[in-house]
Structures are given as structure tokens and as C-alpha cells.
Coordinates of C-alpha atoms in Angstrom, one line a residue:
Chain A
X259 CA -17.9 -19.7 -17.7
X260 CA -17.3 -16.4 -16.1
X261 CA -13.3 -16.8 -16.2
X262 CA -12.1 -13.3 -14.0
X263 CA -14.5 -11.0 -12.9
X264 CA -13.8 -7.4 -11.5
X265 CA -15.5 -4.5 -10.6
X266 CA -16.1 -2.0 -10.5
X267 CA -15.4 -0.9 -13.9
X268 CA -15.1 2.4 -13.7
X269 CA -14.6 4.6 -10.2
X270 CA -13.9 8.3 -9.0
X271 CA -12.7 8.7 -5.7
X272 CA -11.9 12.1 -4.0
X273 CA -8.6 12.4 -1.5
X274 CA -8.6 10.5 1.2
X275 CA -11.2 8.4 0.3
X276 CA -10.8 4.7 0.9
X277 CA -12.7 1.5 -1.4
X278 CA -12.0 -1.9 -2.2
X279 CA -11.3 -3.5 -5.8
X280 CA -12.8 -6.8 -6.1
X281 CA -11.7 -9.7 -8.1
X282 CA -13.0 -13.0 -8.1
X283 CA -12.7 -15.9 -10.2
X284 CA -14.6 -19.3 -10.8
X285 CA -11.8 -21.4 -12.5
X286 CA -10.2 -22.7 -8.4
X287 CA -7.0 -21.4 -9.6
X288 CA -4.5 -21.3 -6.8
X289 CA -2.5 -18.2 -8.1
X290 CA -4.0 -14.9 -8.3
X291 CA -2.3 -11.1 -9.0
X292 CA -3.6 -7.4 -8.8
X293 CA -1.5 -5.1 -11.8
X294 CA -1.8 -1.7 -12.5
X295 CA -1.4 0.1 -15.9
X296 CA -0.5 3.8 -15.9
X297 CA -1.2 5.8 -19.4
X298 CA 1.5 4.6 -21.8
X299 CA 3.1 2.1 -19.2
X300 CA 3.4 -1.7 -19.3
X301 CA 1.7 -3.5 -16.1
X302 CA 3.2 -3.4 -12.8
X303 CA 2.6 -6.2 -10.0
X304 CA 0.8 -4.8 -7.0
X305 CA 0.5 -7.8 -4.8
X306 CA -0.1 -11.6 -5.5
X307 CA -1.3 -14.6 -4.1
X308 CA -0.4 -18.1 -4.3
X309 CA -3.3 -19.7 -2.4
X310 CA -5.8 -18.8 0.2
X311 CA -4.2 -17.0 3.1
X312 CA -1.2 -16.3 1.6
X313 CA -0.4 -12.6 -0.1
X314 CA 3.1 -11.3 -0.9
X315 CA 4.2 -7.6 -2.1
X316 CA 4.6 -7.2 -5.8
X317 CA 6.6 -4.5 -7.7
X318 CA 4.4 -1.5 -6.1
X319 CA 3.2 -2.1 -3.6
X320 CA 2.7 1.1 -1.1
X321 CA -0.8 2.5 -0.2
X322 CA -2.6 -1.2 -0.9
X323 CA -3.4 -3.9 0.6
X324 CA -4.9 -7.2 -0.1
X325 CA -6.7 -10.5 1.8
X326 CA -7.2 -13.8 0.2
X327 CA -9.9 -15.6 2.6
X328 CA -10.9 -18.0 -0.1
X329 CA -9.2 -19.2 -3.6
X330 CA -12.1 -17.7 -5.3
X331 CA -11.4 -13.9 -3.8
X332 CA -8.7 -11.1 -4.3
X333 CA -9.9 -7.8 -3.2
X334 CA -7.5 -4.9 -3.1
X335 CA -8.1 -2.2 -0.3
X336 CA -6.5 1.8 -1.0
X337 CA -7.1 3.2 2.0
X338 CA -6.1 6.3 1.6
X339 CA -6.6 7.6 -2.4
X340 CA -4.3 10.0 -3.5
X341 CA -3.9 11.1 -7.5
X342 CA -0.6 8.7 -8.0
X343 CA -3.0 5.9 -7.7
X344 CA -4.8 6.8 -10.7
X345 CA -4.8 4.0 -13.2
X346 CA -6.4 1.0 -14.5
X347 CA -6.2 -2.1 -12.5
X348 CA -6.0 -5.8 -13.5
X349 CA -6.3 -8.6 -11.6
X350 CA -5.5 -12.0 -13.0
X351 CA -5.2 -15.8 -12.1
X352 CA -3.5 -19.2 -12.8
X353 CA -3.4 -22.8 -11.8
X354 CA 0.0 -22.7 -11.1
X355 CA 2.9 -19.8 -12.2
X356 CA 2.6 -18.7 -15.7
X357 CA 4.7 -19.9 -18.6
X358 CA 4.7 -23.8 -17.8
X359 CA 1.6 -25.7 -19.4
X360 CA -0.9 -22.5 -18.0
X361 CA -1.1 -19.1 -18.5
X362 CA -2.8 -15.8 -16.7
X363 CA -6.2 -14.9 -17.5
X364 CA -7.2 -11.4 -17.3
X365 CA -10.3 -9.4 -16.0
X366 CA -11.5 -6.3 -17.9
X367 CA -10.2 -4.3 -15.7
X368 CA -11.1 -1.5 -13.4
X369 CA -10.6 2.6 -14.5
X370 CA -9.8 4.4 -11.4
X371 CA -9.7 8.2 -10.7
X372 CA -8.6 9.8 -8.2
X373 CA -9.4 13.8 -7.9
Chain B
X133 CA 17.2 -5.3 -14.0
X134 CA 14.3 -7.4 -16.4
X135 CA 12.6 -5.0 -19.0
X136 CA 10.7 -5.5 -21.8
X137 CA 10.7 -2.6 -24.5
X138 CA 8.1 -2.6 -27.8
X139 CA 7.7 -0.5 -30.1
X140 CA 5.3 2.6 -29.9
X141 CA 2.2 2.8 -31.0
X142 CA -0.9 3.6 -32.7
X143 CA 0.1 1.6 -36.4
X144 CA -2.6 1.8 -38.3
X145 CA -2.7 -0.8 -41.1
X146 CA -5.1 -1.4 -44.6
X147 CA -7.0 -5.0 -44.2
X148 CA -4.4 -7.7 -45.8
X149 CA -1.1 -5.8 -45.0
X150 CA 1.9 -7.5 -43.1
X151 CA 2.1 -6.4 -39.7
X152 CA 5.2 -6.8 -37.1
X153 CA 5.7 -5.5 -33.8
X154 CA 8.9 -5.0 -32.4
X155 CA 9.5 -6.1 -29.1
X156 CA 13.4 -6.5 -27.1
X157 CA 13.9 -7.7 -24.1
X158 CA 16.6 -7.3 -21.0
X159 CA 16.5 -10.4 -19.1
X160 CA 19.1 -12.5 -16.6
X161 CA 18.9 -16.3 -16.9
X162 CA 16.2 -17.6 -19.5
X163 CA 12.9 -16.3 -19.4
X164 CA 9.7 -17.5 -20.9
X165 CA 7.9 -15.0 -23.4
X166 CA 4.7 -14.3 -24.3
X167 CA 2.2 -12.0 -26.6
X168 CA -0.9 -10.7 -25.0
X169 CA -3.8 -9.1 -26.8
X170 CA -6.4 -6.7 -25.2
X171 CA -9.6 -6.5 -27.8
X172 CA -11.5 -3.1 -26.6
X173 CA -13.7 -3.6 -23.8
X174 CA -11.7 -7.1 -22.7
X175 CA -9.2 -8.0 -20.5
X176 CA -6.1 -9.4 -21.8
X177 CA -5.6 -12.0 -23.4
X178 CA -2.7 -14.8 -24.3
X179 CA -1.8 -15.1 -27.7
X180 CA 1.0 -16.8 -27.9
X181 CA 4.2 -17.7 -25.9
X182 CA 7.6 -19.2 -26.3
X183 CA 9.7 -21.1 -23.5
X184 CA 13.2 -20.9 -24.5
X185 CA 15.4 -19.5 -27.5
X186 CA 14.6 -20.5 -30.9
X187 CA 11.3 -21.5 -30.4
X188 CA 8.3 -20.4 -32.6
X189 CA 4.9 -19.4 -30.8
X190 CA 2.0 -19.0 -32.9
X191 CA -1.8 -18.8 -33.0
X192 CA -4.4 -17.2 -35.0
X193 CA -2.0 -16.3 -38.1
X194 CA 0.7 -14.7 -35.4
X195 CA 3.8 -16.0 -35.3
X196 CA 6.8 -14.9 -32.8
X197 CA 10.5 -16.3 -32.5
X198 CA 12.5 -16.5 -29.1
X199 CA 15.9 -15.0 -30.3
X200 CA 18.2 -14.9 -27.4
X201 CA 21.2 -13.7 -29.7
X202 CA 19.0 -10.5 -30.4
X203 CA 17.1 -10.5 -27.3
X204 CA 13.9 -9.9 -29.4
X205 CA 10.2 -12.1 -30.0
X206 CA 8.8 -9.7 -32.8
X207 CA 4.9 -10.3 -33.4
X208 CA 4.5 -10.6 -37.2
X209 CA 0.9 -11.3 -39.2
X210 CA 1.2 -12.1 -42.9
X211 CA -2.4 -10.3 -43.1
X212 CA -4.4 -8.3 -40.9
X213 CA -8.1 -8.5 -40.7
X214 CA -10.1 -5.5 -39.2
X215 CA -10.4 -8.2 -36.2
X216 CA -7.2 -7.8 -35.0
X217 CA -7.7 -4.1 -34.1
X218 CA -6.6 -4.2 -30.3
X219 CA -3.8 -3.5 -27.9
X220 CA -0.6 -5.8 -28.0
X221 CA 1.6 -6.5 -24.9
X222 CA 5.0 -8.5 -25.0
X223 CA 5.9 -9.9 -21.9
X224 CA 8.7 -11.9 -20.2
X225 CA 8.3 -14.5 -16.9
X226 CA 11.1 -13.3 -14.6
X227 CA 12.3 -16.1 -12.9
X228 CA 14.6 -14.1 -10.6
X229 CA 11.9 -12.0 -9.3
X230 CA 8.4 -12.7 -7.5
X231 CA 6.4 -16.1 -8.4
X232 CA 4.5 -15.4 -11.6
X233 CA 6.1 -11.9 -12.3
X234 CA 4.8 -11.1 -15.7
X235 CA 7.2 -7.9 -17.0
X236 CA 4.8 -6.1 -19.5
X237 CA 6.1 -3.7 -22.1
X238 CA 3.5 -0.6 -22.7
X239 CA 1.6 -2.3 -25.5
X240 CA 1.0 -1.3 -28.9
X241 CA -2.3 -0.2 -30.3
X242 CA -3.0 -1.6 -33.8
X243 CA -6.2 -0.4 -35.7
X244 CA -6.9 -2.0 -39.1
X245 CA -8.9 -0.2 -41.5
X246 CA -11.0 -2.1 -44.1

């Protein structure tokens, strides 16, 4: 039972340099969400997704973008990196909002640099 | 706004000692709350959670109580193993905000040493 799966793990990207984040995960949970952690910061919501085809803007959302094709698939797109996008970045997923009778399950994560 | 504020870390604590982890909240309405924990190398994970105030969430020895009149769900562990060495997140459900909007506080690294 693979639960969430990201990668890549790890990633340096120069300036300007674009790449996709992917997430995917094998539980058919309609909710999904991208969050990024900044050194000594709680997680901030990037962008989330309540079922296939539909995306909405989180708490920080400038310089990504998302697509969700398929319930199993939540890429994030940076397009253009620049160093304020260094971080690590989570995605996660649940059957329905967290806090009723489910809850969010986590991928390990992804460490991006951007120099 | 929602916030969630806990306190810093590292705390580093002998195998068997009691362990708490401060954690306040600013919230409008009633918002669920939760305890994540991050083991190194994993993503997080739920530990416990509490719905509304008063309410007791618990699981694997942790225990943490919704207080609305202090605005606080401190973690607390009668006695740490070495196994509980990870990073701890409280968290609130805002309601008010986006669908599924988990506010994380910074987490708090605990290392237990045997």
C-alpha cells in the first residue's frame, strides 16, 4: 500500500529553470493539496484539489501551477525558479476534508533548491 | 487571522521522562485540532486530533485536550521512548478559509536520548 508518493526527493534548480513536482496517490481520494515548509515555518497551502479537474489557489500561491487530470495525480509546475521558492514541499490527500471521520496523509516530501 | 503557535524547539529528553509541547491557537468559530508527527525520513503523520472543546485526543501514550478557554491542545507523554524522536506539528482546520486548510505551527523537534 503505497499511501502518497512524491518525487523527486531531493532537487537543485538554477534561475529560471522550470520542473514539475509530482504527487500521486493510490488510496482514490477525492481531496488532494501541495504545502510548502520554509526552515523554521509551519506549512503553507499552495494549491488544492477537490476532485479531478478541479484546482483552487491556496495560501501561496504565485509562481505555481497545478493540473489534476485524474484523482490519482497532483503535479505542481514552477515555471520560472527563483531562490524564494526554496523549500520542502508536501503534498497530501483525503477522502473527503480533514477533521470529520478522515484525515491527510502525507508524502515524504520533496527538498528543493533553487541557486 | 487563524494561527497556530508552538513552542520552539529542539527539547531533548532522557528515555522515561514526561514530555509536553506547548501549542496555542488563534482561531474564529470552532476549529478541529490535530497533532502531526514527522519520524525522519517520513512524511507526516496524524497522531491525534480533537473536534471541539474539551475533548481528549490520544494515541500511542499522547494525549492532548481541546481548551477553548485557553485556546491551547498541549501534547503531553507520561514517558518518552527513544522512538518518539521526530518532529511535532500542531494544527487547526480553518473552517473560514479554503476546503481542507490545515494551519501548521513550525513543529517542534524532540530527540530522546537512551
Amino acid at each position: 500500500n503505497a499511501g502518497v508518493t512524491q518525487t523527486p526527493k531531493f532537487r537543485i534548480l538554477k534561475i529560471g529553470q522550470s520542473m514539475t513536482l509530482q504527487c500521486t496517490q493510490d488510496m482514490n481520494h477525492n481531496y488532494m493539496y501541495w504545502y510548502r515548509q520554509d526552515p523554521g515555518m509551519g506549512l503553507k497551502l499552495i494549491y488544492y484539489s477537490v476532485g479531478a479537474g478541479i484546482t483552487d489557489k491556496g495560501e501561496v500561491p504565485n509562481g505555481y501551477n497545478v493540473s489534476r487530470s485524474t484523482t490519482e495525480d497532483f503535479p505542481l509546475r514552477l515555471e520560472l525558479a527563483a531562490p524564494s521558492q526554496t523549500s520542502v514541499y508536501f503534498c497530501a490527500s483525503s477522502y473527503s476534508r480533514p477533521g470529520g471521520n478522515t484525515e491527510a496523509f502525507f508524502g515524504q516530501g520533496t527538498r528543493l533548491t533553487v541557486v | 487571522g487563524n494561527s497556530v503557535t508552538q513552542m520552539e524547539g529542539p527539547v531533548t529528553l532522557s528515555e522515561e521522562a514526561f514530555l509536553t509541547i506547548n501549542c496555542t491557537y488563534t482561531a474564529t468559530g470552532y476549529p478541529s485540532l490535530f497533532w502531526y508527527v514527522q519520524y525522519p525520513g517520513e512524511g507526516l503523520q496524524l497522531l491525534l486530533k480533537a473536534t471541539k472543546a474539551d475533548d481528549k485526543g490520544s494515541n500511542k501514550g499522547f494525549e492532548a485536550t481541546y481548551r477553548k478557554e485557553t485556546t491551547s491542545f498541549h501534547l503531553e507523554k507520561g514517558s518518552v521512548q527513544v522512538s518518539d524522536s521526530a518532529v511535532y506539528f500542531c494544527a487547526l482546520l480553518n473552517y473560514g478559509g479554503s476546503q481542507g486548510n490545515l494551519i501548521f505551527g513550525k513543529g517542534t523537534k524532540l530527540s530522546v536520548k537512551p
